[in-house]
Amino acid sequence: MKRIISLLLAIVLTFTLVGCAGKKGNGTEQAGSGNVGYAEKIYADTARTYVEGKGEEWTLANTYKKLTQDKKLNVAYFGGSVTVGTGGDGKGSWRQLTNQWFSDNYPDATVNEIYAAIGGTGSLWGLMRLERDVLQYNPDLVFVEFAMNDVYTGMSEMQAAANIDGIIRKINEHNPNTDIVLVFITSQENVDKDFLTKQGHRKVAEYYGVPYIDVGNAVRDEIAATGNPWEHYFTDTVHPNLNGYRVYYNEVERNIKKWLDEAQNQTPKDHIISKTPAITNPYSVMKLLDISKVCDENWRYKESDKFGKGTSEYISPQKGAKIELEIEGSTFAAYCRIKEGCKLKFTVDGEEKDYIEQGIDDSFADTILLDNLAPGKHKVTIEYIGPGMFVIAALMDC
């Protein structure tokens, strides 16, 4: 069988992935339980704790200077399908309205949108694709929206916190002058809940002093005030219609206007953050693995532009297909599609792990397969037992 060497993962930290946040979860599970049906020994919780302390409150003085003195602002919108604008008929999403607000209110400035939203992706893939999709364009301001998709991908609070910590630190390392704003959306199941992944993102933001906007709470308050049903604002359980996007945008606009007004009396400066991460052992050093070199001849290669430029899929067409590789680190992750009924077998350093016997419908999801391994090198084998679909688009370790 002719093997095509995949461009996927060939250049570290340079890929784009796409999926569908179609798996429901209420976000109230205890850390590590997830909602993707994986055995807890495979989808292990992390033994991480938050570092106490709180950084200096960030301002948007740098953004204000870019708009009023430099007359140029590069603003990135980094998130999932709600940042894409799914459900809004291609117009009127919070992202589009916000970007237009900058242009309308600062007409002498050139506002460049860095479009970095991909449906169905959470903070783990955000961390992995950050350099290619955001940092190479030198953003001055970055909106980050991943907390809700971290629920859908079964992320625990600590895992989500570690990812967002890595995102903030990488942006700051690239350019400490860059402003960051986290955005928290909601879903029908979570509209009245302070769900765990949002708590993780918020605690990290507060540790560094990074501002955040909870547009989900704005929808909650709007529904309570008007008595309108959920369906008045949303096309399904999570994607707003034009009414819902308008509520999201109004809350973003209210906060951004307030912060920029305050910035008139503030001095632009670099954001100097603590050398100690907010949460121990973040995934910021996770590296991509060349999947083309670890799949045996039983795997079928398929190029696929739905994951973005330079990505592809590896599909297991028959029983016994294996992935064999050596990882170096304590965590092993995949971006994969495991259809319900699929059985997989893991072996780590010759020790057989539990089977995965459930899937995640027809969606791709970021999945921590192994965590808290002893430091050092490990030999990992994944064997496809069948019969359900198993597709892998990315592998990584740290």
Short mmCIF file of C-alpha atoms in Angstrom, two decimals:
data_model
loop_
_atom_site.label_atom_id
_atom_site.label_comp_id
_atom_site.label_asym_id
_atom_site.label_seq_id
_atom_site.Cartn_x
_atom_site.Cartn_y
_atom_site.Cartn_z
CA MET A 1 0.00 0.00 0.00
CA LYS A 2 1.43 3.27 -1.02
CA ARG A 3 2.17 5.47 1.93
CA ILE A 4 1.80 9.21 1.58
CA ILE A 5 3.89 11.13 4.01
CA SER A 6 1.50 13.42 5.78
CA LEU A 7 2.15 17.08 6.21
CA LEU A 8 0.28 16.73 9.46
CA LEU A 9 2.39 17.47 12.48
CA ALA A 10 5.56 17.86 10.41
CA ILE A 11 6.18 21.36 11.70
CA VAL A 12 5.83 21.71 15.42
CA LEU A 13 2.94 23.84 16.64
CA THR A 14 1.64 24.57 13.13
CA PHE A 15 -1.71 23.01 12.44
CA THR A 16 -5.40 23.72 12.39
CA LEU A 17 -8.16 21.34 13.42
CA VAL A 18 -11.93 21.39 13.06
CA GLY A 19 -14.73 19.44 14.68
CA CYS A 20 -18.30 19.66 15.96
CA ALA A 21 -19.23 20.35 19.54
CA GLY A 22 -22.21 18.08 19.32
CA LYS A 23 -21.76 15.99 22.46
CA LYS A 24 -23.82 17.33 25.32
CA GLY A 25 -22.41 17.80 28.77
CA ASN A 26 -23.64 19.82 31.71
CA GLY A 27 -20.23 20.89 32.95
CA THR A 28 -21.02 19.90 36.52
CA GLU A 29 -19.14 16.58 36.53
CA GLN A 30 -16.37 16.18 39.06
CA ALA A 31 -12.88 16.74 37.76
CA GLY A 32 -11.70 13.87 35.64
CA SER A 33 -15.09 12.25 34.98
CA GLY A 34 -15.40 13.69 31.47
CA ASN A 35 -18.38 13.00 29.26
CA VAL A 36 -16.88 10.93 26.48
CA GLY A 37 -17.29 7.50 28.04
CA TYR A 38 -13.60 6.72 28.53
CA ALA A 39 -12.50 4.65 31.50
CA GLU A 40 -11.10 6.86 34.23
CA LYS A 41 -7.78 5.02 34.15
CA ILE A 42 -7.35 6.12 30.54
CA TYR A 43 -8.90 9.55 30.78
CA ALA A 44 -7.13 10.27 34.05
CA ASP A 45 -7.57 13.42 36.05
CA THR A 46 -4.49 15.47 36.72
CA ALA A 47 -3.11 15.89 40.20
CA ARG A 48 -2.59 19.60 39.73
CA THR A 49 -3.27 22.45 42.11
CA TYR A 50 -3.50 26.20 41.68
CA VAL A 51 -0.71 28.50 42.78
CA GLU A 52 -1.95 31.10 45.21
CA GLY A 53 -1.62 34.77 44.35
CA LYS A 54 -2.99 37.37 42.03
CA GLY A 55 -1.23 39.39 39.39
CA GLU A 56 -1.55 43.07 38.64
CA GLU A 57 -4.83 43.82 36.88
CA TRP A 58 -4.31 44.16 33.15
CA THR A 59 -5.69 47.18 31.38
CA LEU A 60 -6.36 47.84 27.71
CA ALA A 61 -4.00 50.81 27.65
CA ASN A 62 -1.90 49.08 24.99
CA THR A 63 -4.95 48.53 22.79
CA TYR A 64 -6.01 52.16 23.27
CA LYS A 65 -2.56 53.36 22.21
CA LYS A 66 -2.68 51.18 19.11
CA LEU A 67 -6.06 52.64 18.15
CA THR A 68 -5.37 56.30 18.91
CA GLN A 69 -1.62 56.80 18.39
CA ASP A 70 -0.35 54.00 16.19
CA LYS A 71 -3.62 54.02 14.21
CA LYS A 72 -3.45 50.27 13.69
CA LEU A 73 -4.84 47.35 15.70
CA ASN A 74 -4.40 43.64 14.99
CA VAL A 75 -7.16 41.87 16.90
CA ALA A 76 -7.44 38.07 17.05
CA TYR A 77 -10.62 36.10 17.72
CA PHE A 78 -9.50 32.71 19.01
CA GLY A 79 -12.11 30.13 19.89
CA GLY A 80 -14.74 27.64 18.74
CA SER A 81 -17.91 27.67 16.67
CA VAL A 82 -19.57 30.50 18.62
CA THR A 83 -16.59 32.69 17.78
CA VAL A 84 -16.94 31.49 14.19
CA GLY A 85 -20.56 32.67 14.31
CA THR A 86 -22.35 29.36 13.75
CA GLY A 87 -26.11 29.90 13.85
CA GLY A 88 -25.86 33.55 12.88
CA ASP A 89 -26.37 33.08 9.14
CA GLY A 90 -22.87 34.37 8.41
CA LYS A 91 -23.54 37.80 9.83
CA GLY A 92 -24.08 39.52 13.12
CA SER A 93 -21.95 37.25 15.32
CA TRP A 94 -20.36 38.75 18.43
CA ARG A 95 -17.00 38.58 16.67
CA GLN A 96 -18.18 40.42 13.56
CA LEU A 97 -20.07 43.04 15.54
CA THR A 98 -17.14 43.61 17.88
CA ASN A 99 -14.69 44.04 15.04
CA GLN A 100 -17.05 46.48 13.36
CA TRP A 101 -17.36 48.42 16.62
CA PHE A 102 -13.60 49.02 16.69
CA SER A 103 -13.69 50.34 13.13
CA ASP A 104 -16.75 52.51 13.70
CA ASN A 105 -15.50 54.06 16.93
CA TYR A 106 -11.90 54.56 15.82
CA PRO A 107 -12.32 55.46 12.14
CA ASP A 108 -8.77 56.81 11.81
CA ALA A 109 -7.31 53.43 12.78
CA THR A 110 -6.86 50.38 10.56
CA VAL A 111 -8.40 47.39 12.35
CA ASN A 112 -7.10 44.05 11.09
CA GLU A 113 -9.09 40.98 12.09
CA ILE A 114 -7.12 37.80 12.76
CA TYR A 115 -9.72 35.11 12.22
CA ALA A 116 -8.61 32.16 14.37
CA ALA A 117 -11.85 30.40 15.29
CA ILE A 118 -12.48 26.72 14.50
CA GLY A 119 -15.72 24.97 15.42
CA GLY A 120 -15.57 22.13 17.90
CA THR A 121 -12.09 22.83 19.23
CA GLY A 122 -11.21 23.35 22.86
CA SER A 123 -8.31 24.84 24.75
CA LEU A 124 -5.94 21.92 24.14
CA TRP A 125 -5.99 22.45 20.38
CA GLY A 126 -6.01 26.15 20.97
CA LEU A 127 -2.73 25.75 22.79
CA MET A 128 -1.33 23.60 19.99
CA ARG A 129 -2.33 25.83 17.06
CA LEU A 130 -1.75 29.15 18.78
CA GLU A 131 1.52 29.94 17.06
CA ARG A 132 0.33 29.30 13.52
CA ASP A 133 -3.17 30.69 13.74
CA VAL A 134 -2.56 33.69 16.01
CA LEU A 135 0.98 34.59 17.02
CA GLN A 136 2.55 34.67 13.58
CA TYR A 137 0.23 37.59 12.76
CA ASN A 138 1.50 39.63 15.73
CA PRO A 139 -1.78 40.41 17.49
CA ASP A 140 -2.19 43.46 19.69
CA LEU A 141 -5.37 42.14 21.31
CA VAL A 142 -6.55 38.51 21.58
CA PHE A 143 -10.06 37.37 22.52
CA VAL A 144 -9.96 33.76 23.76
CA GLU A 145 -13.15 31.64 23.94
CA PHE A 146 -12.73 27.93 24.77
CA ALA A 147 -14.32 27.21 28.17
CA MET A 148 -17.58 25.84 26.79
CA ASN A 149 -15.98 23.50 24.27
CA ASP A 150 -13.78 22.20 27.08
CA VAL A 151 -17.03 20.89 28.60
CA TYR A 152 -18.00 19.17 25.35
CA THR A 153 -14.62 17.48 25.02
CA GLY A 154 -14.78 16.12 28.55
CA MET A 155 -12.00 18.29 29.94
CA SER A 156 -11.63 18.47 33.70
CA GLU A 157 -11.28 21.81 35.46
CA MET A 158 -7.57 21.27 36.05
CA GLN A 159 -6.86 20.21 32.47
CA ALA A 160 -8.75 23.22 31.10
CA ALA A 161 -6.92 25.49 33.51
CA ALA A 162 -3.54 24.08 32.47
CA ASN A 163 -4.35 24.69 28.80
CA ILE A 164 -5.52 28.26 29.25
CA ASP A 165 -2.46 28.92 31.41
CA GLY A 166 -0.29 27.77 28.53
CA ILE A 167 -2.18 29.96 26.05
CA ILE A 168 -1.79 33.08 28.20
CA ARG A 169 1.89 32.43 28.86
CA LYS A 170 2.68 31.75 25.19
CA ILE A 171 0.94 34.95 24.06
CA ASN A 172 2.78 36.93 26.71
CA GLU A 173 6.11 35.33 25.84
CA HIS A 174 5.61 36.19 22.17
CA ASN A 175 4.87 39.83 23.00
CA PRO A 176 4.27 41.07 26.56
CA ASN A 177 2.61 44.16 25.09
CA THR A 178 -0.32 42.09 23.78
CA ASP A 179 -3.64 42.47 25.60
CA ILE A 180 -5.77 39.37 26.27
CA VAL A 181 -9.49 39.10 27.06
CA LEU A 182 -11.19 35.78 27.89
CA VAL A 183 -14.81 35.33 26.78
CA PHE A 184 -17.16 32.86 28.50
CA ILE A 185 -20.20 31.70 26.55
CA THR A 186 -22.87 29.29 27.81
CA SER A 187 -25.20 26.47 26.80
CA GLN A 188 -28.75 25.55 27.70
CA GLU A 189 -27.53 22.99 30.24
CA ASN A 190 -25.14 25.47 31.84
CA VAL A 191 -26.95 28.79 31.68
CA ASP A 192 -27.49 28.81 35.45
CA LYS A 193 -24.25 27.02 36.34
CA ASP A 194 -20.72 28.12 37.07
CA PHE A 195 -19.39 25.09 35.19
CA LEU A 196 -16.02 23.63 36.08
CA THR A 197 -14.04 24.45 32.96
CA LYS A 198 -15.15 28.07 33.19
CA GLN A 199 -14.01 28.10 36.80
CA GLY A 200 -10.62 26.81 35.68
CA HIS A 201 -10.25 29.47 32.98
CA ARG A 202 -11.41 32.20 35.35
CA LYS A 203 -9.05 31.22 38.18
CA VAL A 204 -6.09 31.33 35.82
CA ALA A 205 -7.21 34.68 34.42
CA GLU A 206 -7.49 36.12 37.92
CA TYR A 207 -4.06 34.78 38.84
CA TYR A 208 -2.48 36.78 36.02
CA GLY A 209 -4.91 39.72 36.19
CA VAL A 210 -6.25 39.02 32.68
CA PRO A 211 -9.72 40.55 32.12
CA TYR A 212 -12.67 38.35 31.13
CA ILE A 213 -16.23 38.86 29.90
CA ASP A 214 -19.01 36.44 30.86
CA VAL A 215 -21.46 36.79 27.99
CA GLY A 216 -23.21 33.62 29.19
CA ASN A 217 -24.33 35.40 32.33
CA ALA A 218 -25.61 38.24 30.15
CA VAL A 219 -27.89 35.79 28.33
CA ARG A 220 -29.03 34.35 31.65
CA ASP A 221 -29.95 37.83 32.88
CA GLU A 222 -31.66 38.70 29.59
CA ILE A 223 -33.86 35.59 29.74
CA ALA A 224 -34.75 36.29 33.37
CA ALA A 225 -35.63 39.92 32.61
CA THR A 226 -37.69 39.31 29.46
CA GLY A 227 -39.21 35.90 30.08
CA ASN A 228 -38.29 34.92 26.54
CA PRO A 229 -37.61 31.21 26.01
CA TRP A 230 -34.17 29.83 25.20
CA GLU A 231 -35.24 29.35 21.58
CA HIS A 232 -35.67 33.10 21.17
CA TYR A 233 -31.90 33.46 21.41
CA PHE A 234 -30.45 30.13 20.25
CA THR A 235 -30.70 27.77 17.28
CA ASP A 236 -29.87 24.75 19.45
CA THR A 237 -28.38 24.12 22.89
CA VAL A 238 -25.29 26.27 22.37
CA HIS A 239 -25.26 28.24 19.09
CA PRO A 240 -26.97 31.65 19.23
CA ASN A 241 -29.19 33.08 16.52
CA LEU A 242 -28.96 36.77 15.66
CA ASN A 243 -30.85 37.67 18.86
CA GLY A 244 -28.45 35.70 21.01
CA TYR A 245 -25.36 37.03 19.26
CA ARG A 246 -26.64 40.54 19.82
CA VAL A 247 -26.83 39.87 23.58
CA TYR A 248 -23.31 38.43 23.53
CA TYR A 249 -22.01 41.40 21.56
CA ASN A 250 -23.72 43.96 23.78
CA GLU A 251 -21.91 42.56 26.80
CA VAL A 252 -18.57 42.53 24.99
CA GLU A 253 -19.10 46.07 23.73
CA ARG A 254 -20.10 47.33 27.18
CA ASN A 255 -16.93 46.01 28.78
CA ILE A 256 -14.55 46.96 25.97
CA LYS A 257 -15.93 50.52 25.85
CA LYS A 258 -15.56 50.82 29.63
CA TRP A 259 -11.97 49.52 29.59
CA LEU A 260 -10.94 51.73 26.67
CA ASP A 261 -12.50 54.77 28.33
CA GLU A 262 -10.47 54.01 31.46
CA ALA A 263 -7.35 53.47 29.34
CA GLN A 264 -7.30 57.16 28.40
CA ASN A 265 -5.81 57.83 31.83
CA GLN A 266 -3.55 54.76 31.96
CA THR A 267 0.03 54.27 30.80
CA PRO A 268 0.70 51.63 28.14
CA LYS A 269 3.20 49.03 29.34
CA ASP A 270 4.24 45.42 28.99
CA HIS A 271 2.33 42.83 30.99
CA ILE A 272 4.96 41.35 33.28
CA ILE A 273 3.62 38.02 34.53
CA SER A 274 4.84 35.65 37.20
CA LYS A 275 7.55 33.20 36.23
CA THR A 276 5.51 30.59 38.10
CA PRO A 277 2.51 29.21 36.15
CA ALA A 278 -0.90 29.53 37.72
CA ILE A 279 -1.21 25.76 37.72
CA THR A 280 1.58 23.23 37.88
CA ASN A 281 2.65 21.14 34.90
CA PRO A 282 0.76 22.92 32.12
CA TYR A 283 0.69 21.43 28.62
CA SER A 284 2.55 24.37 27.14
CA VAL A 285 5.54 22.17 26.24
CA MET A 286 3.40 19.56 24.47
CA LYS A 287 4.84 18.64 21.08
CA LEU A 288 3.19 17.21 18.00
CA LEU A 289 4.19 13.77 16.78
CA ASP A 290 4.58 12.75 13.14
CA ILE A 291 1.64 10.40 12.80
CA SER A 292 2.75 9.20 9.37
CA LYS A 293 5.69 7.40 10.96
CA VAL A 294 3.82 5.48 13.67
CA CYS A 295 0.83 3.89 11.86
CA ASP A 296 1.34 0.39 10.45
CA GLU A 297 0.28 -0.79 6.99
CA ASN A 298 -3.28 -1.54 8.14
CA TRP A 299 -4.11 2.13 8.38
CA ARG A 300 -5.67 4.01 5.51
CA TYR A 301 -4.46 7.52 4.80
CA LYS A 302 -6.89 10.20 3.67
CA GLU A 303 -6.16 13.81 2.93
CA SER A 304 -8.78 16.08 4.43
CA ASP A 305 -9.03 19.84 4.17
CA LYS A 306 -11.67 19.98 6.89
CA PHE A 307 -8.88 20.00 9.47
CA GLY A 308 -7.19 22.92 7.78
CA LYS A 309 -4.13 23.29 5.64
CA GLY A 310 -1.53 20.59 6.12
CA THR A 311 -3.70 18.12 8.04
CA SER A 312 -5.13 14.71 7.22
CA GLU A 313 -6.80 11.63 8.69
CA TYR A 314 -5.66 8.12 9.50
CA ILE A 315 -8.54 5.66 9.38
CA SER A 316 -8.44 2.09 10.69
CA PRO A 317 -10.18 -0.12 8.09
CA GLN A 318 -9.52 -3.52 9.66
CA LYS A 319 -9.01 -5.27 12.96
CA GLY A 320 -5.47 -5.28 14.27
CA ALA A 321 -4.35 -1.90 12.95
CA LYS A 322 -1.76 -0.50 15.33
CA ILE A 323 0.01 2.67 16.27
CA GLU A 324 3.38 2.08 17.90
CA LEU A 325 5.51 4.93 19.14
CA GLU A 326 7.80 6.14 21.85
CA ILE A 327 6.72 9.18 23.81
CA GLU A 328 8.75 11.30 26.18
CA GLY A 329 6.73 12.90 28.90
CA SER A 330 3.89 12.33 31.33
CA THR A 331 0.92 13.01 29.03
CA PHE A 332 -0.24 11.51 25.74
CA ALA A 333 -3.11 13.05 23.80
CA ALA A 334 -4.95 12.65 20.50
CA TYR A 335 -7.39 14.52 18.33
CA CYS A 336 -9.62 11.71 17.20
CA ARG A 337 -13.03 10.35 16.35
CA ILE A 338 -14.03 7.17 18.17
CA LYS A 339 -17.48 6.03 17.14
CA GLU A 340 -19.65 4.29 19.70
CA GLY A 341 -18.94 0.57 19.82
CA CYS A 342 -15.28 0.94 18.92
CA LYS A 343 -12.82 -1.02 21.05
CA LEU A 344 -9.19 -0.07 21.47
CA LYS A 345 -6.38 -1.60 23.49
CA PHE A 346 -3.57 0.40 25.05
CA THR A 347 -0.20 -0.98 26.09
CA VAL A 348 2.30 1.23 27.92
CA ASP A 349 5.79 -0.14 28.54
CA GLY A 350 4.45 -3.66 28.04
CA GLU A 351 1.57 -3.20 30.49
CA GLU A 352 -1.92 -3.54 29.02
CA LYS A 353 -4.33 -0.75 29.89
CA ASP A 354 -8.13 -0.74 29.83
CA TYR A 355 -10.09 -1.00 26.61
CA ILE A 356 -11.96 2.00 25.35
CA GLU A 357 -15.43 0.66 24.60
CA GLN A 358 -17.43 3.81 24.00
CA GLY A 359 -17.14 6.57 21.51
CA ILE A 360 -18.06 10.17 21.00
CA ASP A 361 -20.70 9.89 18.28
CA ASP A 362 -19.48 11.24 14.95
CA SER A 363 -17.51 14.14 16.38
CA PHE A 364 -13.81 14.76 16.63
CA ALA A 365 -12.59 15.70 20.07
CA ASP A 366 -9.38 16.51 21.88
CA THR A 367 -8.69 13.66 24.24
CA ILE A 368 -6.10 13.09 26.94
CA LEU A 369 -5.49 9.36 26.55
CA LEU A 370 -2.79 8.94 29.19
CA ASP A 371 -1.80 11.31 31.96
CA ASN A 372 0.43 11.37 35.03
CA LEU A 373 2.91 8.89 33.58
CA ALA A 374 6.30 8.73 35.24
CA PRO A 375 8.76 11.22 33.69
CA GLY A 376 10.85 9.82 30.89
CA LYS A 377 10.39 7.72 27.77
CA HIS A 378 7.50 5.29 27.32
CA LYS A 379 6.63 2.80 24.60
CA VAL A 380 2.94 3.10 23.69
CA THR A 381 0.86 0.83 21.47
CA ILE A 382 -2.74 1.50 20.42
CA GLU A 383 -4.44 -1.46 18.76
CA TYR A 384 -7.74 -1.20 16.92
CA ILE A 385 -10.02 -4.08 17.96
CA GLY A 386 -13.13 -2.86 16.16
CA PRO A 387 -15.81 -2.72 15.01
CA GLY A 388 -16.64 0.99 15.28
CA MET A 389 -14.93 3.81 13.42
CA PHE A 390 -11.61 5.07 14.75
CA VAL A 391 -10.01 8.07 13.05
CA ILE A 392 -6.95 9.98 14.27
CA ALA A 393 -5.93 13.42 13.07
CA ALA A 394 -3.24 14.30 15.61
CA LEU A 395 -1.04 12.81 18.29
CA MET A 396 1.09 14.68 20.83
CA ASP A 397 2.92 14.28 24.10
CA CYS A 398 4.53 16.34 26.82
#
